[in-house]
mmCIF file of C-alpha atoms and ligand atoms in Angstrom:
data_model
loop_
_atom_site.group_PDB
_atom_site.id
_atom_site.type_symbol
_atom_site.label_atom_id
_atom_site.label_comp_id
_atom_site.label_asym_id
_atom_site.label_seq_id
_atom_site.Cartn_x
_atom_site.Cartn_y
_atom_site.Cartn_z
ATOM 1 C CA MET V 1 35.450 114.140 34.965
ATOM 2 C CA LYS V 2 36.924 114.735 31.490
ATOM 3 C CA LYS V 3 33.532 114.101 29.913
ATOM 4 C CA LEU V 4 32.200 117.185 31.642
ATOM 5 C CA ILE V 5 33.122 119.550 28.835
ATOM 6 C CA ALA V 6 31.024 117.626 26.324
ATOM 7 C CA VAL V 7 28.132 117.302 28.755
ATOM 8 C CA LEU V 8 28.287 121.010 29.557
ATOM 9 C CA ALA V 9 28.205 121.893 25.891
ATOM 10 C CA LEU V 10 25.157 119.684 25.430
ATOM 11 C CA GLY V 11 23.449 121.262 28.442
ATOM 12 C CA ALA V 12 24.150 124.751 27.106
ATOM 13 C CA SER V 13 22.717 123.939 23.687
ATOM 14 C CA ILE V 14 19.527 122.563 25.240
ATOM 15 C CA ALA V 15 19.177 125.703 27.348
ATOM 16 C CA THR V 16 19.442 128.010 24.338
ATOM 17 C CA VAL V 17 17.082 125.987 22.149
ATOM 18 C CA ALA V 18 14.371 125.237 24.693
ATOM 19 C CA ALA V 19 11.949 127.968 25.771
ATOM 20 C CA PRO V 20 12.487 129.053 29.410
ATOM 21 C CA GLU V 21 8.897 128.012 30.282
ATOM 22 C CA THR V 22 9.633 124.470 29.155
ATOM 23 C CA MET V 23 12.687 124.315 31.400
ATOM 24 C CA ILE V 24 10.762 125.464 34.469
ATOM 25 C CA VAL V 25 7.982 122.932 33.878
ATOM 26 C CA GLN V 26 10.565 120.220 33.334
ATOM 27 C CA ALA V 27 12.492 121.034 36.521
ATOM 28 C CA SER V 28 9.426 121.174 38.751
ATOM 29 C CA THR V 29 8.317 117.874 37.222
ATOM 30 C CA ILE V 30 11.608 116.278 38.261
ATOM 31 C CA ASN V 31 11.276 117.412 41.877
ATOM 32 C CA ASP V 32 7.631 116.316 41.904
ATOM 33 C CA THR V 33 8.644 112.944 40.492
ATOM 34 C CA ALA V 34 11.499 112.737 42.985
ATOM 35 C CA LYS V 35 9.161 113.321 45.937
ATOM 36 C CA GLN V 36 7.015 110.369 44.904
ATOM 37 C CA ASN V 37 9.926 108.079 45.790
ATOM 38 C CA SER V 38 10.739 107.021 49.321
ATOM 39 C CA PHE V 39 14.292 107.178 50.608
ATOM 40 C CA SER V 40 16.269 104.091 49.608
ATOM 41 C CA GLY V 41 18.409 104.361 52.737
ATOM 42 C CA VAL V 42 22.075 104.383 53.676
ATOM 43 C CA THR V 43 24.425 101.427 53.576
ATOM 44 C CA TYR V 44 28.066 101.545 54.572
ATOM 45 C CA ALA V 45 31.154 100.845 52.538
ATOM 46 C CA GLU V 46 32.404 98.133 54.905
ATOM 47 C CA GLN V 47 29.075 96.272 54.500
ATOM 48 C CA VAL V 48 29.101 96.519 50.720
ATOM 49 C CA LEU V 49 32.748 95.444 50.530
ATOM 50 C CA ALA V 50 32.326 92.552 52.962
ATOM 51 C CA GLN V 51 29.645 91.113 50.680
ATOM 52 C CA GLU V 52 32.233 91.157 47.895
ATOM 53 C CA GLY V 53 34.946 89.669 50.108
ATOM 54 C CA ILE V 54 36.942 92.926 49.830
ATOM 55 C CA LYS V 55 38.845 94.529 52.720
ATOM 56 C CA TYR V 56 37.669 98.022 53.725
ATOM 57 C CA ASN V 57 40.473 100.597 53.438
ATOM 58 C CA ASP V 58 39.263 103.124 55.968
ATOM 59 C CA PHE V 59 40.224 106.529 54.549
ATOM 60 C CA SER V 60 39.588 108.485 57.759
ATOM 61 C CA ALA V 61 41.461 106.001 59.932
ATOM 62 C CA ALA V 62 44.511 106.235 57.633
ATOM 63 C CA ASN V 63 44.117 109.915 56.990
ATOM 64 C CA PRO V 64 42.082 111.888 59.525
ATOM 65 C CA ILE V 65 41.298 115.386 58.143
ATOM 66 C CA ASN V 66 39.986 117.672 60.874
ATOM 67 C CA TYR V 67 37.524 120.406 59.844
ATOM 68 C CA ARG V 68 38.870 123.897 60.383
ATOM 69 C CA ASN V 69 35.877 124.741 62.620
ATOM 70 C CA GLY V 70 35.700 121.342 64.269
ATOM 71 C CA LYS V 71 32.622 120.331 62.259
ATOM 72 C CA PRO V 72 31.417 120.537 58.645
ATOM 73 C CA GLU V 73 30.211 123.919 57.357
ATOM 74 C CA GLY V 74 28.048 122.472 54.588
ATOM 75 C CA VAL V 75 27.872 119.920 51.789
ATOM 76 C CA VAL V 76 29.471 119.894 48.327
ATOM 77 C CA ILE V 77 27.343 118.255 45.618
ATOM 78 C CA HIS V 78 29.306 116.289 42.996
ATOM 79 C CA GLU V 79 28.521 114.130 40.021
ATOM 80 C CA THR V 80 30.772 111.227 39.023
ATOM 81 C CA ALA V 81 30.871 111.872 35.232
ATOM 82 C CA THR V 82 31.208 108.094 34.844
ATOM 83 C CA PRO V 83 28.332 106.661 32.783
ATOM 84 C CA ASN V 84 26.917 103.319 33.938
ATOM 85 C CA ALA V 85 28.945 103.251 37.179
ATOM 86 C CA THR V 86 26.707 102.510 40.175
ATOM 87 C CA ALA V 87 27.351 103.616 43.747
ATOM 88 C CA ARG V 88 28.517 100.055 44.413
ATOM 89 C CA ASN V 89 30.991 100.203 41.489
ATOM 90 C CA GLU V 90 32.333 103.545 42.727
ATOM 91 C CA CYS V 91 32.595 102.254 46.299
ATOM 92 C CA ILE V 92 34.763 99.320 45.199
ATOM 93 C CA TYR V 93 36.886 101.491 42.893
ATOM 94 C CA PHE V 94 37.564 104.292 45.389
ATOM 95 C CA ASN V 95 38.188 101.845 48.239
ATOM 96 C CA ARG V 96 40.933 100.277 46.102
ATOM 97 C CA GLU V 97 42.383 103.374 44.476
ATOM 98 C CA TRP V 98 42.094 106.396 46.768
ATOM 99 C CA MET V 99 45.731 106.251 47.769
ATOM 100 C CA ASN V 100 46.717 106.249 44.067
ATOM 101 C CA ILE V 101 44.247 108.785 42.673
ATOM 102 C CA TYR V 102 44.194 111.121 45.690
ATOM 103 C CA SER V 103 40.441 111.332 45.620
ATOM 104 C CA TYR V 104 37.750 110.298 48.101
ATOM 105 C CA VAL V 105 34.263 111.431 49.074
ATOM 106 C CA HIS V 106 31.882 110.772 51.970
ATOM 107 C CA ALA V 107 29.148 109.101 49.977
ATOM 108 C CA PHE V 108 28.052 107.821 46.585
ATOM 109 C CA VAL V 109 24.376 108.091 45.705
ATOM 110 C CA ASP V 110 22.417 106.385 42.955
ATOM 111 C CA LYS V 111 18.849 105.354 42.324
ATOM 112 C CA THR V 112 19.168 102.411 44.707
ATOM 113 C CA GLY V 113 20.430 104.370 47.711
ATOM 114 C CA VAL V 114 23.397 105.932 49.465
ATOM 115 C CA ILE V 115 26.714 104.246 50.242
ATOM 116 C CA GLN V 116 28.519 106.151 52.958
ATOM 117 C CA MET V 117 32.255 105.641 52.500
ATOM 118 C CA THR V 118 33.540 107.114 55.763
ATOM 119 C CA SER V 119 32.266 109.118 58.719
ATOM 120 C CA PRO V 120 31.344 112.732 57.817
ATOM 121 C CA ASP V 121 33.011 113.743 61.107
ATOM 122 C CA TYR V 122 36.272 113.979 59.150
ATOM 123 C CA GLY V 123 37.099 115.649 55.855
ATOM 124 C CA VAL V 124 37.894 113.918 52.563
ATOM 125 C CA TRP V 125 39.727 114.587 49.288
ATOM 126 C CA GLY V 126 36.808 115.767 47.165
ATOM 127 C CA ALA V 127 37.143 119.392 46.081
ATOM 128 C CA GLY V 128 40.637 120.726 46.611
ATOM 129 C CA PRO V 129 42.605 122.028 49.576
ATOM 130 C CA VAL V 130 40.309 124.950 50.437
ATOM 131 C CA ALA V 131 37.082 122.957 50.568
ATOM 132 C CA ASN V 132 38.319 119.638 51.902
ATOM 133 C CA ASN V 133 38.522 120.734 55.545
ATOM 134 C CA ARG V 134 35.179 122.543 55.383
ATOM 135 C CA PHE V 135 32.560 120.351 53.749
ATOM 136 C CA VAL V 136 30.914 116.951 53.574
ATOM 137 C CA GLN V 137 31.191 115.743 49.947
ATOM 138 C CA VAL V 138 28.609 113.662 48.150
ATOM 139 C CA GLU V 139 28.808 112.202 44.635
ATOM 140 C CA LEU V 140 25.722 111.516 42.557
ATOM 141 C CA CYS V 141 26.069 108.647 40.074
ATOM 142 C CA GLU V 142 24.807 108.929 36.497
ATOM 143 C CA GLU V 143 21.504 107.357 35.490
ATOM 144 C CA ASN V 144 20.185 106.610 32.036
ATOM 145 C CA ASN V 145 16.588 107.813 32.192
ATOM 146 C CA LEU V 146 14.590 110.576 33.808
ATOM 147 C CA ALA V 147 12.739 108.327 36.286
ATOM 148 C CA ASP V 148 16.031 106.934 37.626
ATOM 149 C CA PHE V 149 17.587 110.411 37.662
ATOM 150 C CA ALA V 150 14.662 111.561 39.842
ATOM 151 C CA LYS V 151 15.244 108.606 42.216
ATOM 152 C CA GLY V 152 18.938 109.461 42.416
ATOM 153 C CA VAL V 153 18.447 113.158 43.227
ATOM 154 C CA ASN V 154 15.728 112.219 45.724
ATOM 155 C CA ASN V 155 18.134 109.958 47.647
ATOM 156 C CA ASP V 156 20.824 112.640 47.348
ATOM 157 C CA ALA V 157 18.581 115.433 48.686
ATOM 158 C CA ILE V 158 17.313 113.369 51.652
ATOM 159 C CA TYR V 159 20.846 112.310 52.613
ATOM 160 C CA VAL V 160 22.067 115.925 52.374
ATOM 161 C CA ALA V 161 19.107 117.152 54.483
ATOM 162 C CA GLN V 162 20.006 114.542 57.113
ATOM 163 C CA ILE V 163 23.617 115.721 57.123
ATOM 164 C CA LEU V 164 22.484 119.344 57.639
ATOM 165 C CA HIS V 165 20.358 118.315 60.634
ATOM 166 C CA ARG V 166 23.139 116.189 62.060
ATOM 167 C CA TYR V 167 25.521 119.156 62.191
ATOM 168 C CA ASN V 168 22.900 121.806 63.052
ATOM 169 C CA LEU V 169 23.290 123.553 59.711
ATOM 170 C CA GLU V 170 20.516 125.406 57.897
ATOM 171 C CA PRO V 171 19.970 125.053 54.149
ATOM 172 C CA ASP V 172 21.511 128.059 52.412
ATOM 173 C CA ASN V 173 22.281 128.019 48.692
ATOM 174 C CA ALA V 174 25.932 128.999 48.133
ATOM 175 C CA VAL V 175 26.118 128.645 44.350
ATOM 176 C CA HIS V 176 25.336 132.320 43.516
ATOM 177 C CA ASP V 177 27.189 134.197 46.262
ATOM 178 C CA GLY V 178 29.798 131.783 47.610
ATOM 179 C CA LYS V 179 28.162 131.849 51.020
ATOM 180 C CA GLY V 180 26.033 129.108 52.522
ATOM 181 C CA THR V 181 25.792 125.426 53.270
ATOM 182 C CA ILE V 182 24.796 123.869 49.929
ATOM 183 C CA TRP V 183 27.631 124.045 47.401
ATOM 184 C CA SER V 184 28.242 122.582 43.992
ATOM 185 C CA HIS V 185 31.788 121.542 43.088
ATOM 186 C CA HIS V 186 31.468 124.291 40.438
ATOM 187 C CA ALA V 187 30.747 126.890 43.153
ATOM 188 C CA VAL V 188 33.836 125.732 45.082
ATOM 189 C CA SER V 189 35.911 126.285 41.898
ATOM 190 C CA THR V 190 34.354 129.737 41.373
ATOM 191 C CA PHE V 191 34.428 131.145 44.911
ATOM 192 C CA LEU V 192 37.060 129.221 46.847
ATOM 193 C CA GLY V 193 39.516 127.868 44.250
ATOM 194 C CA GLY V 194 41.981 125.047 44.682
ATOM 195 C CA THR V 195 40.022 123.034 42.105
ATOM 196 C CA ASP V 196 38.588 123.642 38.617
ATOM 197 C CA HIS V 197 35.755 121.121 38.256
ATOM 198 C CA THR V 198 32.279 122.295 37.254
ATOM 199 C CA ASP V 199 30.132 119.346 38.336
ATOM 200 C CA PRO V 200 27.291 118.644 38.779
ATOM 201 C CA ASP V 201 26.003 121.502 36.577
ATOM 202 C CA GLY V 202 26.577 119.804 33.204
ATOM 203 C CA TYR V 203 24.960 116.554 34.267
ATOM 204 C CA PHE V 204 22.013 118.347 35.864
ATOM 205 C CA ALA V 205 21.524 120.477 32.712
ATOM 206 C CA LYS V 206 21.327 117.317 30.618
ATOM 207 C CA TRP V 207 18.051 116.573 32.448
ATOM 208 C CA GLY V 208 16.869 120.215 32.481
ATOM 209 C CA TYR V 209 17.774 120.365 36.171
ATOM 210 C CA SER V 210 19.901 122.811 38.167
ATOM 211 C CA MET V 211 21.550 123.317 41.534
ATOM 212 C CA ASP V 212 18.688 125.715 42.395
ATOM 213 C CA ASP V 213 16.193 122.917 41.786
ATOM 214 C CA PHE V 214 18.299 120.552 43.874
ATOM 215 C CA PHE V 215 18.528 123.138 46.662
ATOM 216 C CA ASP V 216 14.705 123.386 46.684
ATOM 217 C CA LEU V 217 14.485 119.612 47.080
ATOM 218 C CA VAL V 218 16.980 119.586 49.961
ATOM 219 C CA LYS V 219 15.059 122.406 51.667
ATOM 220 C CA TYR V 220 11.773 120.525 51.204
ATOM 221 C CA TYR V 221 13.168 117.503 53.043
ATOM 222 C CA TYR V 222 15.056 119.575 55.616
ATOM 223 C CA ASP V 223 11.801 121.337 56.569
ATOM 224 C CA GLN V 224 10.143 117.977 57.180
ATOM 225 C CA GLY V 225 12.614 117.328 60.005
ATOM 226 C CA THR V 226 15.019 114.433 60.411
ATOM 227 C CA PRO V 227 13.572 111.112 59.323
ATOM 228 C CA ALA V 228 14.931 108.790 61.993
ATOM 229 C CA ASP V 229 14.677 105.788 59.707
ATOM 230 C CA ASN V 230 17.836 105.215 57.731
ATOM 231 C CA ALA V 231 19.550 108.318 59.082
ATOM 232 C CA PRO V 232 23.289 107.998 58.529
ATOM 233 C CA VAL V 233 25.490 106.932 61.405
ATOM 234 C CA ASP V 234 29.264 106.628 61.618
ATOM 235 C CA ASN V 235 30.936 103.931 59.615
ATOM 236 C CA ASP V 236 32.848 102.629 62.626
ATOM 237 C CA THR V 237 29.569 101.883 64.455
ATOM 238 C CA VAL V 238 28.482 99.529 61.694
ATOM 239 C CA THR V 239 29.028 95.794 61.946
ATOM 240 C CA PRO V 240 29.802 94.344 58.539
ATOM 241 C CA PRO V 241 27.900 91.176 57.698
ATOM 242 C CA ALA V 242 29.715 87.899 57.334
ATOM 243 C CA PRO V 243 31.379 87.650 53.929
ATOM 244 C CA ALA V 244 29.401 85.892 51.222
ATOM 245 C CA THR V 245 32.262 83.460 50.661
ATOM 246 C CA PRO V 246 32.059 80.566 53.140
ATOM 247 C CA ALA V 247 34.417 80.718 56.074
ATOM 248 C CA LYS V 248 37.340 78.294 56.038
ATOM 249 C CA LYS V 249 36.674 74.959 57.637
ATOM 250 C CA PRO V 250 38.160 74.732 61.109
ATOM 251 C CA ALA V 251 41.628 73.221 61.065
ATOM 252 C CA VAL V 252 40.632 69.979 62.765
ATOM 253 C CA LEU V 253 41.747 66.620 61.454
ATOM 254 C CA PRO V 254 39.232 63.817 61.160
ATOM 255 C CA LYS V 255 40.097 60.459 62.748
ATOM 256 C CA PRO V 256 42.808 58.551 60.865
ATOM 257 C CA VAL V 257 41.471 55.741 58.680
ATOM 258 C CA ALA V 258 44.697 53.950 57.743
ATOM 259 C CA THR V 259 48.482 53.960 57.670
ATOM 260 C CA LYS V 260 49.940 53.366 54.228
ATOM 261 C CA VAL V 261 53.367 53.314 52.628
ATOM 262 C CA LEU V 262 54.035 55.805 49.903
ATOM 263 C CA ILE V 263 55.441 53.986 46.857
ATOM 264 C CA HIS V 264 56.112 57.002 44.625
ATOM 265 C CA ASN V 265 57.570 60.356 45.738
ATOM 266 C CA ALA V 266 54.663 62.741 46.302
ATOM 267 C CA LEU V 267 54.190 66.493 46.364
ATOM 268 C CA VAL V 268 51.995 67.815 49.156
ATOM 269 C CA TYR V 269 48.918 69.722 47.916
ATOM 270 C CA ASP V 270 46.454 71.994 49.696
ATOM 271 C CA GLU V 271 42.671 71.613 49.749
ATOM 272 C CA ASN V 272 42.415 73.424 46.403
ATOM 273 C CA GLY V 273 44.782 71.012 44.697
ATOM 274 C CA VAL V 274 47.609 73.555 44.639
ATOM 275 C CA ALA V 275 51.106 72.277 45.407
ATOM 276 C CA THR V 276 52.429 73.588 48.722
ATOM 277 C CA ASP V 277 56.004 74.528 49.683
ATOM 278 C CA LEU V 278 56.215 71.526 51.986
ATOM 279 C CA PRO V 279 59.024 69.049 51.224
ATOM 280 C CA THR V 280 58.207 66.211 48.833
ATOM 281 C CA LYS V 281 57.195 63.037 50.671
ATOM 282 C CA LYS V 282 59.694 60.347 49.726
ATOM 283 C CA ALA V 283 58.760 56.875 48.528
ATOM 284 C CA GLY V 284 58.883 54.491 51.506
ATOM 285 C CA THR V 285 57.426 57.042 53.942
ATOM 286 C CA LYS V 286 54.605 55.765 56.143
ATOM 287 C CA LEU V 287 51.618 58.097 55.872
ATOM 288 C CA THR V 288 48.692 58.394 58.236
ATOM 289 C CA ILE V 289 45.610 58.729 56.034
ATOM 290 C CA TYR V 290 42.642 60.812 57.236
ATOM 291 C CA GLY V 291 40.329 60.058 54.334
ATOM 292 C CA ASN V 292 40.167 60.872 50.675
ATOM 293 C CA GLN V 293 38.860 63.759 48.657
ATOM 294 C CA THR V 294 38.324 64.486 44.976
ATOM 295 C CA ILE V 295 39.792 67.864 44.032
ATOM 296 C CA LYS V 296 39.348 68.996 40.432
ATOM 297 C CA LYS V 297 38.414 65.443 39.348
ATOM 298 C CA ARG V 298 41.565 63.954 40.865
ATOM 299 C CA LYS V 299 41.556 61.677 43.892
ATOM 300 C CA TYR V 300 43.715 62.771 46.844
ATOM 301 C CA LEU V 301 44.404 61.300 50.279
ATOM 302 C CA GLN V 302 44.445 63.635 53.237
ATOM 303 C CA ILE V 303 47.654 63.288 55.254
ATOM 304 C CA GLY V 304 47.385 66.349 57.544
ATOM 305 C CA VAL V 305 45.646 69.679 58.106
ATOM 306 C CA ASN V 306 45.171 71.056 54.593
ATOM 307 C CA GLN V 307 47.734 68.505 53.286
ATOM 308 C CA TYR V 308 46.957 66.042 50.534
ATOM 309 C CA VAL V 309 48.864 63.670 48.237
ATOM 310 C CA VAL V 310 47.678 62.273 44.912
ATOM 311 C CA ALA V 311 46.064 58.916 45.739
ATOM 312 C CA SER V 312 47.714 56.940 42.942
ATOM 313 C CA ASN V 313 51.113 57.375 44.681
ATOM 314 C CA VAL V 314 49.729 55.238 47.515
ATOM 315 C CA GLU V 315 46.949 53.149 46.008
ATOM 316 C CA GLY V 316 48.417 52.474 42.569
ATOM 317 C CA LYS V 317 46.721 51.234 39.470
ATOM 318 C CA LEU V 318 46.640 47.790 37.829
ATOM 319 C CA ARG V 319 48.244 47.582 34.388
ATOM 320 C CA PRO V 320 48.591 44.518 32.118
ATOM 321 C CA LEU V 321 52.126 43.479 31.172
ATOM 322 C CA SER V 322 52.639 43.062 27.435
ATOM 323 C CA HIS V 323 56.143 41.597 27.848
ATOM 324 C CA ASN V 324 57.933 39.538 30.458
ATOM 325 C CA ALA V 325 59.624 42.016 32.777
ATOM 326 C CA TYR V 326 62.601 42.174 35.074
ATOM 327 C CA LEU V 327 62.682 44.229 38.254
ATOM 328 C CA TYR V 328 65.123 47.111 38.795
ATOM 329 C CA ASP V 329 66.178 49.144 41.828
ATOM 330 C CA GLY V 330 66.310 52.932 42.209
ATOM 331 C CA LYS V 331 69.713 53.033 40.494
ATOM 332 C CA GLY V 332 68.427 51.158 37.448
ATOM 333 C CA LYS V 333 70.208 47.958 38.506
ATOM 334 C CA ARG V 334 68.443 44.648 37.848
ATOM 335 C CA VAL V 335 67.243 42.966 41.038
ATOM 336 C CA GLY V 336 67.799 39.194 40.953
ATOM 337 C CA THR V 337 66.626 37.087 38.063
ATOM 338 C CA ASN V 338 62.917 36.989 38.922
ATOM 339 C CA LYS V 339 60.620 37.812 36.057
ATOM 340 C CA LEU V 340 57.068 39.081 35.924
ATOM 341 C CA TYR V 341 55.243 37.345 33.078
ATOM 342 C CA ARG V 342 53.346 38.938 30.252
ATOM 343 C CA GLY V 343 49.540 38.852 30.494
ATOM 344 C CA ASN V 344 49.623 39.393 34.273
ATOM 345 C CA TYR V 345 48.412 42.561 35.938
ATOM 346 C CA VAL V 346 50.917 44.525 37.987
ATOM 347 C CA ARG V 347 50.066 47.388 40.316
ATOM 348 C CA THR V 348 52.035 50.553 39.449
ATOM 349 C CA TYR V 349 52.159 53.672 41.607
ATOM 350 C CA GLY V 350 52.007 57.312 40.526
ATOM 351 C CA GLY V 351 53.554 58.584 37.325
ATOM 352 C CA ARG V 352 56.537 57.328 35.372
ATOM 353 C CA VAL V 353 60.003 57.944 36.808
ATOM 354 C CA LYS V 354 63.254 58.340 34.915
ATOM 355 C CA ILE V 355 66.304 56.458 36.097
ATOM 356 C CA LYS V 356 69.494 57.059 34.101
ATOM 357 C CA GLY V 357 67.492 58.191 31.098
ATOM 358 C CA ARG V 358 65.078 55.232 31.049
ATOM 359 C CA LYS V 359 61.416 55.294 32.018
ATOM 360 C CA TYR V 360 60.035 53.036 34.731
ATOM 361 C CA TYR V 361 56.897 52.562 36.792
ATOM 362 C CA PRO V 362 57.343 51.995 40.508
ATOM 363 C CA ILE V 363 55.655 48.741 41.586
ATOM 364 C CA ASP V 364 56.906 48.803 45.166
ATOM 365 C CA VAL V 365 59.337 50.781 47.296
ATOM 366 C CA ASN V 366 62.626 50.765 45.357
ATOM 367 C CA GLN V 367 61.276 48.301 42.735
ATOM 368 C CA PHE V 368 60.701 49.371 39.171
ATOM 369 C CA VAL V 369 59.547 47.880 35.877
ATOM 370 C CA LYS V 370 60.388 49.407 32.497
ATOM 371 C CA VAL V 371 57.440 51.309 30.984
ATOM 372 C CA GLY V 372 58.026 49.522 27.654
ATOM 373 C CA ASN V 373 56.839 46.236 29.175
ATOM 374 C CA PHE V 374 53.324 47.633 29.529
ATOM 375 C CA LYS V 375 52.881 48.732 25.891
HETATM 376 ZN ZN1 LIG E 401 33.253 117.074 41.843
#
């Protein structure tokens, strides 16, 4: 909203330079262009968020604001003052941040349609303490060309006309006398106080448009009656679609395929290859194997529901001996006098282990060969 001052200044300079006739032609052209578009319809925040895998933070459920007369008295028209932010962007941002920024509105509107954030049966935090328990509040998003601006105001005007019908309100322009059903945020600042914003006047002026023009467009649609198609309903009557991200596989184990002895201590990983908090499986443990799976290019064996160990701790890998080798136990003590001879392949399991400062490969439970014998 800080950019408003600059936008306002720009709007004012256009108004003084351009001939009044030009402005009138321009404004009527925008409403005529707007009317050539059909309504893009209403979607609901919980639907939009579910598609993104984001939880809906229901403002009205957390924070019910009752209207002072039991129902809305009109609608406040806002403009986001955030270039290039779509209704979808604003929906995600306000859903995440309303409890930090103390700001929330009933709907965001752009050229692609309306996203209703919460039921208009309750108030929101849109235009200060005087207006918040009186009005439905609707934010128009910024567009970058006149054709898209016309689509945006068209969706805005149809949604506002539907809201008026829903609450048995008649269109009445409040921006000049502080009385009526169609308010700008600027008019709230001027006549009611509790806020000092001047939107959407600056943004409208940028396109040679005004709240009076917008009021005419709302009245045009109001007089056509309530289009039943795409009329807004309450957010809590909407069923969000299934999230785009696939649901988790049911926690059912496949049939076991083998029982194998773990030769090297093994961390337990989850299905994403992330180490779990489960205790390390100790070498010598018998594991029931439910199949194998490659996770991030590494082979794992499934040992339980969402539990995996790195396969090489069980299956091992053949390595050629470059030297004759003795066998050692887990304390680094030589086991017997048997030798493994150079040139032979020996199966080693998992990574190297350190025993008393020396590096070994496990070749069986509690049997180790020095790493140097494989070089
Ligand atoms: Zn505003």
